[in-house]
Amino acid sequence: MKARVHVTLKNGVLDPQGEAIRQALSTLGFEGVENVRQGKLLELDLAEGDPASAKERVEAMCEKLLANTVIENYSVEIS
Amino acid sequence: MKTSVIVFPGSNCDRDMAVALRNATGHEPTMVWHKDSALPDDLDLVAVPGGFSFGDYLRCGAIAARSPIMRAVVDHARRGGLTLGVCNGWQVLIEAGLLPGALMRNADLKFVCQDVHLRVEEVQNPFSRGYQAGQIIRVPVAHHDGNFYGDEDLLDRLEAENRVAFRYVDANGDATARSNPNGSARNIAGVLSENRRVLGMMPHPERLADSALGGVDGSVLFEALAA
């Protein structure tokens, strides 16, 4: 089974890369983009067969390594 | 004094750190590879050097902080052992949970490599006790992710507990936006742990610890540790 993990910056944490992307979009003529927040997508292939325990394990991975919970949120989708 | 320098794949200030420690202590530091699981016995100080451990993959310092030797480093620090993290070393110590906050991409997104002025904010600790409180020193920085972040509660607590060791200032000692090379909250350049035995700092004292390198402002830190 597969897990998709989205890691994003928490609200209130400045995102200078997102701001640079927003400015580049504006330079290209894409007006009206008020804010950009960039993050990471991680795709994991798991040997696990049970969705509930897969989700639990991936969340533990997020807490221990995949996200820095001081500044980042994460969400886990299992499919 | 017995010292060790941790070496990760991608560390590149490990030998400079070893030279600075050797010159100050008179003893050769032990270089410890990240895959080792134990530190030498009766160790006084562990230094986690600058560089690009594991290519900065995932987040700066994130992979290094989970390598086998870091369990021993965390144990050493929790027992009150002196622990110094410089640049990538500070990132590693934060990721290992030994120091608070986070170090994010520099606010202007550029790698910054220059000399900066620092104000020594705090001298009641083993690392900066050789300086005068309020002294202005000049030390190089070289990093892409040195933008110290903490929520307001953390920043207030660090200030109240006198745990801000160094602050980026201009030549007159004023902490201005222009003197802040990376956007760090409140111009913070170095932070102490609660027990004041762990120091993380972005600037490189080991790069200014010999007059042949253009100055010795950094060697004061190493001499204070060795004294």
Coordinates of C-alpha atoms in Angstrom, one line a residue:
Chain A
M1 CA 0.0 0.0 0.0
K2 CA 1.0 3.6 -0.6
A3 CA 1.2 6.6 1.7
R4 CA 1.4 10.2 0.6
V5 CA 2.7 12.6 3.2
H6 CA 2.2 16.4 2.8
V7 CA 4.5 18.5 4.9
T8 CA 3.6 22.2 5.0
L9 CA 4.8 25.1 7.1
K10 CA 2.5 26.1 10.0
N11 CA 0.5 29.2 9.8
G12 CA 2.5 32.2 11.0
V13 CA 5.8 30.7 10.0
L14 CA 7.3 32.9 7.4
D15 CA 7.9 31.2 4.0
P16 CA 10.5 33.2 2.0
Q17 CA 10.5 30.6 -0.7
G18 CA 6.8 30.8 -1.1
E19 CA 7.0 34.6 -1.3
A20 CA 9.8 34.3 -4.0
I21 CA 7.5 32.0 -6.0
R22 CA 4.6 34.4 -5.7
Q23 CA 6.8 37.3 -7.0
A24 CA 8.0 35.1 -9.9
L25 CA 4.4 34.3 -10.8
S26 CA 3.6 38.0 -10.7
T27 CA 6.6 38.8 -13.0
L28 CA 5.2 36.2 -15.5
G29 CA 1.9 38.0 -15.5
F30 CA -0.1 35.7 -13.3
E31 CA -1.8 38.5 -11.3
G32 CA -4.0 38.0 -8.3
V33 CA -1.9 35.4 -6.5
E34 CA -2.2 36.7 -3.0
N35 CA -0.1 34.2 -1.1
V36 CA 2.0 31.1 -1.9
R37 CA 3.1 28.5 0.7
Q38 CA 5.4 25.8 -0.5
G39 CA 5.9 22.4 1.1
K40 CA 7.0 18.8 0.4
L41 CA 5.2 15.7 -0.8
L42 CA 6.7 12.3 0.1
E43 CA 5.4 9.1 -1.4
L44 CA 6.1 5.9 0.5
D45 CA 5.6 2.3 -0.6
L46 CA 4.7 0.2 2.4
A47 CA 4.7 -3.6 2.9
E48 CA 1.9 -3.1 5.4
G49 CA -1.6 -4.3 4.4
D50 CA -3.9 -2.8 7.0
P51 CA -4.7 0.9 6.3
A52 CA -5.3 1.9 9.9
S53 CA -2.0 0.5 11.1
A54 CA -0.2 1.9 8.0
K55 CA -1.5 5.4 8.9
E56 CA -0.4 5.0 12.5
R57 CA 3.1 4.0 11.4
V58 CA 3.5 6.8 8.9
E59 CA 2.3 9.3 11.5
A60 CA 5.0 8.0 13.8
M61 CA 7.5 8.5 11.0
C62 CA 6.3 12.1 10.6
E63 CA 6.7 12.8 14.3
K64 CA 10.2 11.2 14.4
L65 CA 11.7 12.3 11.1
L66 CA 9.6 13.4 8.1
A67 CA 8.3 16.7 9.6
N68 CA 9.8 19.2 12.0
T69 CA 6.8 19.7 14.2
V70 CA 8.2 23.0 15.6
I71 CA 7.5 24.6 12.2
E72 CA 5.7 22.1 10.1
N73 CA 2.3 20.4 9.9
Y74 CA 1.8 17.0 8.1
S75 CA -1.0 15.1 6.7
V76 CA -1.1 11.4 5.7
E77 CA -3.2 9.8 3.0
I78 CA -3.2 6.0 2.6
S79 CA -4.2 4.3 -0.6
Chain B
M1 CA 40.4 18.4 28.7
K2 CA 39.1 15.6 26.5
T3 CA 37.2 16.6 23.4
S4 CA 35.6 14.9 20.4
V5 CA 34.5 16.2 17.0
I6 CA 31.7 14.3 15.3
V7 CA 32.1 13.7 11.6
F8 CA 29.2 13.1 9.2
P9 CA 29.3 12.6 5.5
G10 CA 29.3 16.2 4.3
S11 CA 30.9 17.7 7.4
N12 CA 33.5 20.3 6.2
C13 CA 34.5 22.3 9.3
D14 CA 35.5 19.2 11.3
R15 CA 39.2 19.7 10.9
D16 CA 39.1 23.4 11.5
M17 CA 37.2 22.6 14.7
A18 CA 39.8 20.0 15.7
V19 CA 42.6 22.5 15.1
A20 CA 40.9 25.1 17.3
L21 CA 40.3 22.6 20.1
R22 CA 43.8 21.2 19.9
N23 CA 45.3 24.7 20.1
A24 CA 43.2 25.6 23.0
T25 CA 43.4 22.4 25.0
G26 CA 46.8 21.1 24.1
H27 CA 45.3 17.7 23.3
E28 CA 44.3 16.2 20.0
P29 CA 40.5 15.8 19.8
T30 CA 39.1 12.4 18.9
M31 CA 37.3 12.4 15.6
V32 CA 34.2 10.3 15.9
W33 CA 32.5 8.9 12.8
H34 CA 28.7 9.2 12.7
K35 CA 28.2 5.4 12.5
D36 CA 30.0 4.8 15.8
S37 CA 27.6 4.3 18.7
A38 CA 29.8 5.4 21.6
L39 CA 31.9 8.4 22.5
P40 CA 35.3 8.1 24.2
D41 CA 35.1 7.6 28.0
D42 CA 35.4 10.6 30.3
L43 CA 34.8 13.0 27.5
D44 CA 34.4 16.7 28.5
L45 CA 33.2 18.3 25.3
V46 CA 31.6 17.2 22.0
A47 CA 31.7 19.5 19.0
V48 CA 29.3 19.1 16.2
P49 CA 30.9 20.9 13.3
G50 CA 29.6 22.8 10.3
G51 CA 29.1 21.5 6.8
F52 CA 26.4 20.0 4.8
S53 CA 25.7 16.7 6.6
F54 CA 23.9 14.3 4.3
G55 CA 23.7 17.0 1.7
D56 CA 21.1 18.9 3.7
Y57 CA 18.5 16.3 2.5
L58 CA 15.0 16.5 4.0
R59 CA 15.9 19.4 6.3
C60 CA 19.3 20.7 7.3
G61 CA 20.7 18.4 10.1
A62 CA 17.6 16.1 10.1
I63 CA 19.3 12.9 8.9
A64 CA 22.5 13.6 10.9
A65 CA 20.5 14.0 14.0
R66 CA 19.2 10.4 13.7
S67 CA 22.6 8.8 13.1
P68 CA 23.8 6.2 15.6
I69 CA 26.4 8.5 17.3
M70 CA 23.8 11.1 18.1
R71 CA 22.2 8.9 20.8
A72 CA 25.5 9.0 22.6
V73 CA 25.8 12.8 22.0
V74 CA 22.3 13.3 23.5
D75 CA 23.2 11.2 26.5
H76 CA 26.4 13.2 27.0
A77 CA 24.5 16.5 26.8
R78 CA 21.7 15.2 29.1
R79 CA 24.4 14.3 31.7
G80 CA 25.6 17.9 31.6
G81 CA 28.5 17.2 29.2
L82 CA 29.6 20.3 27.2
T83 CA 28.2 20.3 23.7
L84 CA 29.0 22.8 21.0
G85 CA 27.2 23.0 17.6
V86 CA 28.4 25.4 15.0
C87 CA 26.4 26.2 11.8
N88 CA 25.2 22.8 10.5
G89 CA 26.1 21.6 14.0
W90 CA 23.5 23.9 15.5
Q91 CA 21.0 22.6 13.0
V92 CA 21.8 19.0 14.1
L93 CA 21.5 19.8 17.8
I94 CA 18.1 21.4 17.2
E95 CA 16.9 18.4 15.2
A96 CA 18.2 16.2 18.0
G97 CA 16.0 18.0 20.4
L98 CA 18.9 19.5 22.5
L99 CA 18.2 23.1 21.6
P100 CA 14.8 24.8 20.9
G101 CA 13.5 26.6 17.9
A102 CA 14.3 26.0 14.2
L103 CA 16.8 27.2 11.6
M104 CA 15.0 28.1 8.4
R105 CA 16.1 29.2 4.9
N106 CA 17.7 32.7 5.0
A107 CA 15.1 35.4 4.6
D108 CA 16.5 36.7 1.3
L109 CA 17.0 33.0 0.1
K110 CA 20.7 33.6 -0.6
F111 CA 23.7 31.7 0.8
V112 CA 25.5 34.2 3.0
C113 CA 29.2 34.1 3.3
Q114 CA 30.7 37.1 5.1
D115 CA 32.1 38.4 8.3
V116 CA 29.5 39.6 10.8
H117 CA 29.6 41.6 14.0
L118 CA 28.3 39.8 17.1
R119 CA 27.4 41.2 20.5
V120 CA 28.3 38.9 23.3
E121 CA 25.0 38.9 25.2
E122 CA 25.7 36.4 27.9
V123 CA 28.9 35.5 29.7
Q124 CA 27.6 33.3 32.5
N125 CA 28.3 30.0 30.7
P126 CA 31.4 27.9 29.9
F127 CA 31.5 29.0 26.2
S128 CA 31.5 32.8 26.2
R129 CA 32.8 33.5 29.7
G130 CA 36.1 34.7 28.2
Y131 CA 34.4 37.7 26.6
Q132 CA 33.2 40.9 28.2
A133 CA 29.4 41.2 28.4
G134 CA 28.4 43.4 25.5
Q135 CA 31.7 43.0 23.7
I136 CA 31.5 43.3 19.9
I137 CA 33.4 40.6 18.0
R138 CA 33.8 39.9 14.3
V139 CA 33.3 36.3 13.1
P140 CA 32.5 34.7 9.7
V141 CA 29.2 33.2 8.8
A142 CA 28.6 30.9 5.8
H143 CA 25.2 29.3 5.5
H144 CA 22.0 29.1 3.6
D145 CA 19.7 28.1 6.5
G146 CA 20.5 30.2 9.5
N147 CA 17.3 32.1 10.0
F148 CA 16.4 31.3 13.6
Y149 CA 12.8 30.9 14.3
G150 CA 10.8 30.5 17.5
D151 CA 7.3 31.5 18.5
E152 CA 7.0 34.6 20.7
D153 CA 6.7 32.6 23.9
L154 CA 10.0 30.8 23.1
L155 CA 11.8 34.0 22.2
D156 CA 10.6 35.7 25.4
R157 CA 11.7 32.7 27.5
L158 CA 15.1 32.6 25.9
E159 CA 15.6 36.3 26.7
A160 CA 14.2 36.0 30.2
E161 CA 16.5 33.1 31.0
N162 CA 19.6 34.9 29.4
R163 CA 20.0 32.1 26.9
V164 CA 20.7 34.3 23.9
A165 CA 24.5 34.0 23.7
F166 CA 25.2 36.1 20.7
R167 CA 23.2 38.6 18.6
Y168 CA 24.0 40.0 15.1
V169 CA 24.8 43.7 15.3
D170 CA 26.5 46.4 13.3
A171 CA 30.0 47.7 14.0
N172 CA 28.5 50.0 16.7
G173 CA 26.8 47.2 18.5
D174 CA 23.2 48.0 17.3
A175 CA 21.0 45.0 16.4
T176 CA 19.4 46.4 13.2
A177 CA 17.7 44.7 10.3
R178 CA 20.7 45.5 8.1
S179 CA 23.1 43.8 10.5
N180 CA 21.0 40.6 10.5
P181 CA 22.5 38.4 7.7
N182 CA 19.7 35.9 7.5
G183 CA 16.4 37.2 9.0
S184 CA 16.8 35.5 12.4
A185 CA 14.2 36.4 15.0
R186 CA 15.5 39.2 17.2
N187 CA 18.9 39.0 15.5
I188 CA 19.7 35.8 17.5
A189 CA 23.0 34.2 16.4
G190 CA 23.5 31.7 19.2
V191 CA 21.4 30.0 21.9
L192 CA 22.2 28.1 25.1
S193 CA 20.4 25.2 26.6
E194 CA 18.5 25.5 29.8
N195 CA 21.5 24.1 31.8
R196 CA 23.9 26.4 29.8
R197 CA 26.1 23.4 28.9
V198 CA 25.0 23.2 25.2
L199 CA 25.6 26.1 22.8
G200 CA 24.4 26.3 19.2
M201 CA 25.6 29.2 17.0
M202 CA 25.6 30.0 13.3
P203 CA 28.9 32.0 13.1
H204 CA 32.2 30.1 13.0
P205 CA 34.5 30.8 15.9
E206 CA 36.8 28.0 14.7
R207 CA 37.5 30.0 11.5
L208 CA 38.9 32.9 13.4
A209 CA 41.0 31.2 16.0
D210 CA 44.5 31.9 14.6
S211 CA 46.1 35.2 13.7
A212 CA 47.0 33.6 10.3
L213 CA 43.3 33.5 9.6
G214 CA 42.9 37.2 10.1
G215 CA 41.9 37.3 13.7
V216 CA 41.5 35.5 17.0
D217 CA 38.1 36.7 18.2
G218 CA 36.9 33.1 18.0
S219 CA 39.8 31.5 19.9
V220 CA 38.5 33.2 23.2
L221 CA 35.6 30.8 23.1
F222 CA 37.9 27.7 22.9
E223 CA 40.3 29.0 25.4
A224 CA 37.5 29.6 27.9
L225 CA 36.3 26.1 27.4
A226 CA 39.8 24.7 28.0
A227 CA 40.6 26.9 31.0

